[in-house]
Short mmCIF file of C-alpha atoms in Angstrom, two decimals:
data_model
loop_
_atom_site.label_atom_id
_atom_site.label_comp_id
_atom_site.label_asym_id
_atom_site.label_seq_id
_atom_site.Cartn_x
_atom_site.Cartn_y
_atom_site.Cartn_z
CA MET A 67 212.16 179.34 52.93
CA GLU A 68 208.95 178.28 51.03
CA LEU A 69 207.44 176.95 53.78
CA GLU A 70 207.86 180.26 55.95
CA ASP A 71 206.34 181.77 52.77
CA GLN A 72 203.14 180.10 52.74
CA TRP A 73 203.36 180.24 56.88
CA TRP A 74 202.44 183.92 56.42
CA LYS A 75 200.10 184.08 53.96
CA GLY A 76 197.36 181.25 55.12
CA GLN A 77 195.00 181.54 57.24
CA LEU A 78 196.23 180.96 61.16
CA ALA A 79 198.72 183.60 60.33
CA ALA A 80 195.99 186.04 59.20
CA ASP A 81 193.98 185.81 62.23
CA ILE A 82 196.56 186.08 64.53
CA TYR A 83 197.21 189.85 63.11
CA GLN A 84 193.60 190.20 63.51
CA ALA A 85 193.36 189.51 67.11
CA LEU A 86 196.83 191.68 67.93
CA ARG A 87 194.81 194.53 65.73
CA TYR A 88 191.80 193.52 68.16
CA LYS A 89 193.75 193.64 71.35
CA GLU A 90 196.39 197.28 70.24
CA LEU A 91 192.56 198.97 70.30
CA LYS A 92 192.92 198.27 74.20
CA LEU A 93 196.35 198.99 75.56
CA PRO A 94 196.12 201.16 78.22
CA SER A 95 197.19 204.46 77.39
CA TYR A 96 200.87 206.17 78.35
CA LYS A 97 201.22 209.84 79.61
CA GLY A 98 204.70 210.22 79.33
CA GLN A 99 204.62 212.03 82.89
CA SER A 100 206.78 209.70 84.99
CA PRO A 101 210.12 211.71 86.91
CA GLN A 102 212.00 210.54 86.62
CA LEU A 103 211.44 209.72 82.59
CA ASN A 104 215.23 211.32 81.19
CA PHE A 105 216.30 208.82 82.74
CA ARG A 106 213.92 205.82 80.47
CA ARG A 107 216.62 205.46 77.40
CA TYR A 108 219.58 204.19 79.69
CA PHE A 109 216.92 201.19 81.02
CA ALA A 110 216.21 200.78 77.09
CA ASP A 111 219.80 200.35 76.83
CA LEU A 112 219.86 197.86 79.88
CA ILE A 113 217.00 195.49 78.88
CA ALA A 114 217.97 195.23 75.46
CA THR A 115 221.88 194.82 76.59
CA VAL A 116 220.62 192.12 78.48
CA SER A 117 218.21 190.43 76.25
CA ASN A 118 220.90 190.58 73.03
CA ARG A 119 223.35 188.48 75.50
CA PHE A 120 220.50 186.11 76.72
CA ARG A 121 219.84 186.33 72.66
CA LEU A 122 215.94 186.62 73.47
CA CYS A 123 213.84 187.10 70.68
CA PRO A 124 212.72 190.94 69.86
CA ALA A 125 208.81 190.08 71.28
CA ALA A 126 210.06 190.13 74.54
CA ARG A 127 212.40 193.01 74.48
CA HIS A 128 209.91 195.26 73.66
CA LEU A 129 208.08 193.84 75.69
CA ALA A 130 209.97 194.21 78.70
CA VAL A 131 210.72 198.18 77.48
CA TYR A 132 206.66 198.04 77.07
CA LEU A 133 205.98 197.29 80.76
CA LEU A 134 208.79 199.20 82.01
CA ASP A 135 207.17 202.13 80.78
CA LEU A 136 203.79 201.44 81.37
CA PHE A 137 205.22 201.37 85.53
CA MET A 138 207.09 203.94 85.54
CA ASP A 139 204.17 205.76 84.02
CA ARG A 140 201.74 204.65 87.16
CA TYR A 141 204.56 205.23 90.08
CA ASP A 142 208.03 207.31 91.52
CA VAL A 143 209.72 204.76 91.33
CA THR A 144 213.81 205.99 92.37
CA VAL A 145 216.60 205.59 90.29
CA GLN A 146 218.04 202.92 92.19
CA GLN A 147 215.35 200.78 92.22
CA LEU A 148 214.39 201.19 88.45
CA HIS A 149 217.41 198.56 87.65
CA MET A 150 215.14 196.27 89.81
CA VAL A 151 212.39 196.85 87.38
CA SER A 152 214.05 196.56 84.29
CA LEU A 153 215.22 193.37 84.64
CA SER A 154 212.37 191.77 86.17
CA CYS A 155 209.77 193.56 83.52
CA LEU A 156 212.51 191.65 81.29
CA LEU A 157 212.92 188.06 83.16
CA LEU A 158 208.61 188.50 83.08
CA ALA A 159 208.30 189.55 78.96
CA SER A 160 210.99 186.69 78.98
CA LYS A 161 208.89 184.08 80.76
CA PHE A 162 205.94 184.83 77.89
CA GLU A 163 207.50 185.14 75.06
CA ASP A 164 210.66 183.80 74.37
CA ARG A 165 211.29 179.44 75.41
CA GLU A 166 212.13 178.69 78.48
CA ASP A 167 215.28 177.26 77.91
CA ARG A 168 216.76 181.29 77.02
CA VAL A 169 214.93 182.89 80.10
CA PRO A 170 218.01 184.11 81.62
CA LYS A 171 218.43 182.64 85.68
CA LEU A 172 219.80 184.72 88.68
CA GLU A 173 222.94 183.25 88.66
CA THR A 174 223.73 183.80 85.01
CA LEU A 175 222.26 187.31 85.21
CA ASN A 176 224.57 188.37 88.59
CA ASN A 177 227.64 187.03 86.98
CA LEU A 178 227.15 189.76 84.40
CA GLY A 179 230.37 192.97 83.61
CA CYS A 180 227.38 195.48 84.25
CA MET A 181 225.76 194.10 87.92
CA SER A 182 229.48 194.84 89.10
CA SER A 183 229.58 197.65 87.75
CA MET A 184 225.51 199.02 89.08
CA ASN A 185 226.67 197.42 92.74
CA LEU A 186 223.31 195.89 91.90
CA VAL A 187 222.60 192.16 93.70
CA LEU A 188 219.76 190.24 92.53
CA THR A 189 218.76 187.98 95.02
CA LYS A 190 215.23 185.07 94.41
CA GLN A 191 213.28 186.52 96.97
CA GLY A 192 213.19 190.14 95.76
CA LEU A 193 213.04 188.66 92.13
CA LEU A 194 209.92 187.10 93.29
CA HIS A 195 208.07 189.79 95.22
CA MET A 196 209.28 192.21 92.86
CA GLU A 197 207.59 189.96 89.78
CA LEU A 198 204.57 189.97 91.45
CA LEU A 199 204.10 193.15 91.94
CA LEU A 200 204.49 193.88 88.28
CA LEU A 201 201.79 190.90 87.52
CA GLU A 202 199.54 192.76 90.28
CA THR A 203 199.52 196.60 88.34
CA PHE A 204 199.62 194.51 84.66
CA GLN A 205 196.35 192.47 86.71
CA TRP A 206 198.30 189.62 85.50
CA ASN A 207 197.91 190.29 82.11
CA LEU A 208 200.68 190.61 79.73
CA TYR A 209 199.35 190.17 76.59
CA LEU A 210 200.08 193.30 75.15
CA PRO A 211 201.25 193.46 71.61
CA THR A 212 204.69 195.26 70.32
CA ALA A 213 206.02 196.60 67.30
CA ALA A 214 207.50 193.88 67.15
CA HIS A 215 204.47 191.40 66.97
CA PHE A 216 203.56 192.72 63.47
CA ILE A 217 207.23 192.88 61.78
CA GLU A 218 207.27 189.49 60.58
CA TYR A 219 203.86 190.01 59.10
CA TYR A 220 204.67 192.74 57.53
CA LEU A 221 208.32 191.53 55.94
CA SER A 222 206.12 188.45 54.42
CA ILE A 223 205.35 190.80 51.96
CA ALA A 224 207.55 194.17 51.60
CA ALA A 225 209.93 192.92 48.63
CA SER A 226 208.57 191.31 45.87
CA GLU A 227 209.35 191.58 42.57
CA GLY A 228 207.39 193.93 40.20
CA ASP A 229 209.17 196.81 43.10
CA LEU A 230 211.45 198.88 41.50
CA HIS A 231 215.26 200.08 42.76
CA ASP A 232 216.60 203.17 42.21
CA GLY A 233 213.38 202.86 39.12
CA TRP A 234 215.50 199.74 37.42
CA PRO A 235 213.81 196.11 37.73
CA MET A 236 215.04 194.27 41.29
CA THR A 237 217.92 191.68 39.88
CA CYS A 238 218.08 190.06 43.47
CA LEU A 239 215.31 189.42 45.26
CA GLU A 240 216.66 187.54 48.36
CA LYS A 241 220.14 189.77 49.27
CA THR A 242 216.60 192.44 48.79
CA LYS A 243 214.90 190.32 50.83
CA LEU A 244 217.96 190.24 53.53
CA TYR A 245 218.13 194.23 53.11
CA MET A 246 215.14 194.54 54.52
CA ALA A 247 215.15 192.35 56.97
CA LYS A 248 218.14 193.63 58.41
CA TYR A 249 216.77 197.80 58.85
CA ALA A 250 213.08 196.54 59.91
CA ASP A 251 215.07 195.17 62.76
CA TYR A 252 216.42 198.29 62.89
CA PHE A 253 214.34 200.30 63.37
CA LEU A 254 212.84 198.78 65.58
CA GLU A 255 215.26 199.33 67.88
CA VAL A 256 215.38 203.46 67.38
CA SER A 257 211.53 202.68 67.98
CA LEU A 258 212.63 201.35 71.78
CA GLN A 259 214.13 204.06 72.37
CA ASP A 260 211.97 207.51 72.65
CA HIS A 261 209.45 207.01 74.10
CA VAL A 262 207.60 209.42 71.83
CA PHE A 263 206.77 206.20 69.63
CA LEU A 264 204.65 204.98 71.80
CA CYS A 265 201.74 207.80 71.08
CA PHE A 266 201.41 205.26 67.64
CA THR A 267 199.81 202.12 67.60
CA PRO A 268 202.17 199.21 67.59
CA SER A 269 200.89 198.02 64.60
CA LEU A 270 201.51 201.51 63.01
CA VAL A 271 205.88 201.34 64.18
CA ALA A 272 205.64 198.18 62.32
CA ALA A 273 204.18 199.24 59.16
CA ALA A 274 206.18 202.84 59.59
CA CYS A 275 209.40 201.17 60.01
CA VAL A 276 209.14 198.83 56.61
CA ALA A 277 208.16 201.65 55.19
CA ALA A 278 211.47 203.67 56.28
CA SER A 279 213.37 200.33 55.23
CA ARG A 280 212.15 200.68 51.31
CA VAL A 281 212.74 203.86 51.52
CA ILE A 282 216.52 203.60 52.54
CA LEU A 283 217.21 200.73 50.42
CA HIS A 284 215.03 203.07 47.76
CA LEU A 285 212.59 200.69 46.41
CA THR A 286 209.49 202.16 44.42
CA PRO A 287 206.82 202.76 44.99
CA THR A 288 207.35 203.24 48.26
CA TRP A 289 204.30 202.18 49.99
CA PRO A 290 202.33 199.72 47.42
CA HIS A 291 199.27 198.61 47.18
CA ARG A 292 199.89 195.10 48.80
CA LEU A 293 201.30 196.38 52.06
CA GLN A 294 199.01 199.65 52.06
CA ARG A 295 195.39 196.31 52.29
CA LEU A 296 197.88 194.71 54.24
CA ALA A 297 198.81 196.82 56.45
CA GLY A 298 195.51 198.60 56.37
CA TYR A 299 197.51 201.87 56.28
CA THR A 300 198.27 204.65 54.11
CA TRP A 301 201.10 206.62 53.87
CA GLU A 302 199.44 209.13 54.99
CA ASN A 303 198.97 207.46 57.81
CA LEU A 304 203.11 206.75 58.10
CA VAL A 305 204.95 209.44 57.54
CA GLN A 306 205.03 211.26 60.52
CA CYS A 307 206.22 207.83 62.27
CA ALA A 308 208.17 207.00 59.47
CA GLU A 309 209.67 210.09 59.12
CA LYS A 310 211.31 210.26 62.79
CA LEU A 311 212.34 206.81 62.22
CA LEU A 312 214.80 207.87 58.77
CA ILE A 313 215.98 211.02 61.23
CA ALA A 314 217.23 208.90 63.42
CA HIS A 315 219.06 207.17 60.77
CA ASP A 316 220.11 210.10 59.08
CA SER A 317 221.98 210.62 62.79
CA ASP A 318 223.44 207.74 63.22
CA VAL A 319 224.81 207.38 59.59
CA LYS A 320 226.07 211.11 60.50
CA GLU A 321 227.76 210.19 63.41
CA ALA A 322 229.07 207.40 61.92
CA ASN A 323 230.70 209.08 59.03
CA LYS A 324 232.66 211.80 62.05
CA GLN A 325 233.95 209.06 63.63
CA LYS A 326 235.53 207.46 60.26
CA CYS A 327 237.11 211.07 59.76
CA SER A 328 238.48 211.22 62.88
CA GLN A 329 239.85 208.82 63.00
CA PRO A 330 242.38 209.89 60.71
CA ALA A 331 242.62 213.22 61.88
CA GLN A 332 244.32 211.54 65.18
CA GLN A 333 246.35 208.83 63.17
CA GLU A 334 247.85 212.41 61.22
CA GLN A 335 248.36 214.46 65.49
CA GLN A 336 250.52 210.95 65.59
CA GLY A 337 252.11 211.08 63.69
CA HIS A 338 250.71 208.67 60.60
CA PRO A 339 249.66 209.62 57.58
CA ALA A 340 246.18 210.41 57.77
CA TYR A 341 244.03 208.56 54.73
CA PHE A 342 240.91 210.52 53.45
CA SER A 343 237.26 208.74 52.76
CA SER A 344 235.35 209.41 50.35
CA GLY A 345 232.51 209.32 52.54
CA HIS A 346 230.76 212.81 53.97
CA ALA A 347 228.69 213.63 56.55
CA ALA A 348 225.12 212.64 55.70
CA THR A 349 222.68 216.00 56.14
CA VAL A 350 219.33 215.02 57.33
CA PRO A 351 216.87 215.71 54.03
CA GLN A 352 213.08 216.37 54.08
CA TYR A 353 211.24 213.81 53.24
CA SER A 354 208.90 214.12 50.78
CA GLN A 355 204.88 212.87 51.44
CA ARG A 356 204.34 211.10 48.44
CA PRO A 357 204.81 207.53 48.37
CA GLY A 358 206.96 206.83 45.35
CA ALA A 359 209.13 209.48 45.16
CA PRO A 360 213.12 207.83 46.67
CA TYR A 361 214.82 209.36 49.21
CA HIS A 362 218.56 210.00 48.66
CA GLN A 363 220.85 209.30 50.93
CA GLN A 364 224.43 208.20 50.10
CA ALA A 365 225.29 205.57 52.47
CA THR A 366 222.42 202.31 51.52
CA GLN A 367 224.30 199.76 53.35
CA PRO A 368 222.36 198.81 56.79
CA VAL A 369 223.95 200.00 60.54
CA LEU A 370 223.89 196.11 60.58
CA ALA A 371 226.24 193.42 59.73
CA ALA A 372 224.57 191.68 57.11
CA GLY A 373 225.73 188.78 58.79
CA ASN A 374 224.15 189.31 62.09
CA ARG A 375 220.37 188.58 62.95
CA ALA A 376 219.26 192.46 64.16
CA SER A 377 220.21 192.68 67.80
CA SER A 378 220.75 196.39 68.94
CA TYR A 379 222.62 198.51 67.70
CA LEU A 380 223.45 199.95 70.91
CA SER A 381 227.07 200.46 70.67
CA HIS A 382 227.63 200.14 73.91
CA SER A 383 228.77 196.43 75.65
CA VAL A 384 227.46 194.75 79.01
CA ALA A 385 231.10 195.28 80.17
CA THR A 386 230.91 199.21 79.50
CA LEU A 387 227.13 199.64 80.80
CA GLN A 388 227.03 202.72 83.45
CA PRO A 389 224.58 203.14 85.79
CA PRO A 390 223.45 207.01 85.06
CA ASN A 391 223.95 209.99 87.00
CA SER A 392 221.00 211.55 88.49
CA PRO A 393 221.29 215.15 90.17
CA SER A 394 218.01 214.49 92.63
CA HIS A 395 219.96 211.20 94.46
CA SER A 396 223.14 211.92 96.20
CA ASN A 397 224.95 208.66 94.73
CA PRO A 398 223.33 206.38 92.35
CA HIS A 399 226.06 203.76 92.30
CA THR A 400 224.55 203.03 96.35
CA THR A 401 224.31 198.80 96.39
CA LEU A 402 220.74 198.84 95.76
CA SER A 403 220.79 197.02 99.39
CA SER A 404 217.26 198.91 99.59
CA LEU A 405 216.22 195.85 97.12
CA ASP A 406 216.44 192.96 99.37
CA PRO A 407 213.09 191.78 100.65
CA LYS A 408 213.45 191.36 104.09
CA PRO A 409 213.62 194.97 105.29
CA SER A 410 211.32 196.55 102.65
CA ILE A 411 209.13 194.27 101.03
CA PRO A 412 206.38 192.80 103.35
CA SER A 413 203.65 191.04 102.61
CA ARG A 414 201.33 190.92 99.34
CA ALA A 415 204.71 192.28 97.47
CA SER A 416 203.85 195.66 98.72
CA TYR A 417 207.46 197.04 96.75
CA PRO A 418 207.85 200.63 98.33
CA VAL A 419 207.48 202.77 95.83
CA SER A 420 205.31 206.30 96.11
CA MET A 421 201.67 206.60 94.85
CA HIS A 422 203.24 209.72 92.66
CA TYR A 423 199.60 209.61 90.29
CA SER A 424 196.10 209.83 91.17
CA CYS A 425 195.67 207.26 88.17
CA ALA A 426 196.16 202.76 89.16
CA ALA A 427 196.95 200.55 86.85
CA PRO A 428 193.99 200.08 84.16
CA CYS A 429 192.85 196.76 84.19
CA PHE A 430 193.84 194.69 81.11
CA ASP A 431 191.37 192.67 79.49
CA ARG A 432 191.64 189.33 78.31
#
């Protein structure tokens, strides 16, 4: 732990951070104009589920979803084809961000339970053609910063002995850092679920995840000067993004309490005695825009279990993930024979997608 703290305080980490901040200024614009935008949540969940199955790093998962967002924003792709696109984005991102031994193998992917539920069988040639199309779309440049690339740098000073907890001195800094990391990872996953977070820069989203975590943990001041100096953002810069994250958290807490309260009712209907808990459904509060104001939330336990490194707060498993029902396609469960490279993918990796938009994929400066 001491060596890790020294690393984040070193000049190399600061130089990498500045390079990422410079690179994010050149990220391509996102317009949110895909005709399949209402299916984005499903495919982001698919990427997160497969990513957790192979224990890929958060940077790989976030990069995969970002590649999918950019691709969908520029091409009109059918829902059936988006299954192949999503998994190809994950493969590319894992090769770029993670260790070689963690990159999913073709045979292992085809053996996943969700693949049979989607009637999808991946082929080596089909994946290669799709990866080539993605690389050509992004001009062979996958150096695209996401919020996951910034979060560890901010977490290095996210909690300090000088912070106050509910107005009192902190009793256990290490425990606070553990909960801080859990909540920050949770909020990172929240930011993946909605394309609205793409209107913020990745470094701002990461900073807002830390700020929202401090709000949930009742740490004051909410956004101390050390974090403001390190991230370069004031509380006023973060409040809009942090508010969206906190509202999503309240919605999850409310849903968890609702399910908790519904269990005694079901037991009572089945003839079992009902045991009522003292928990109440959380309401969405009006978050103060003052950085020193505490956030009054009853449920302060992290959504993620303390014994698990953050993976995803999704409730489904790999085996139960089901494809979406598309109103524009008669049978979304049809076998994806169109993804076979022989009849549908000619040479030069020209994938059968229609150019719905006039703008071409921009060239990313290396």
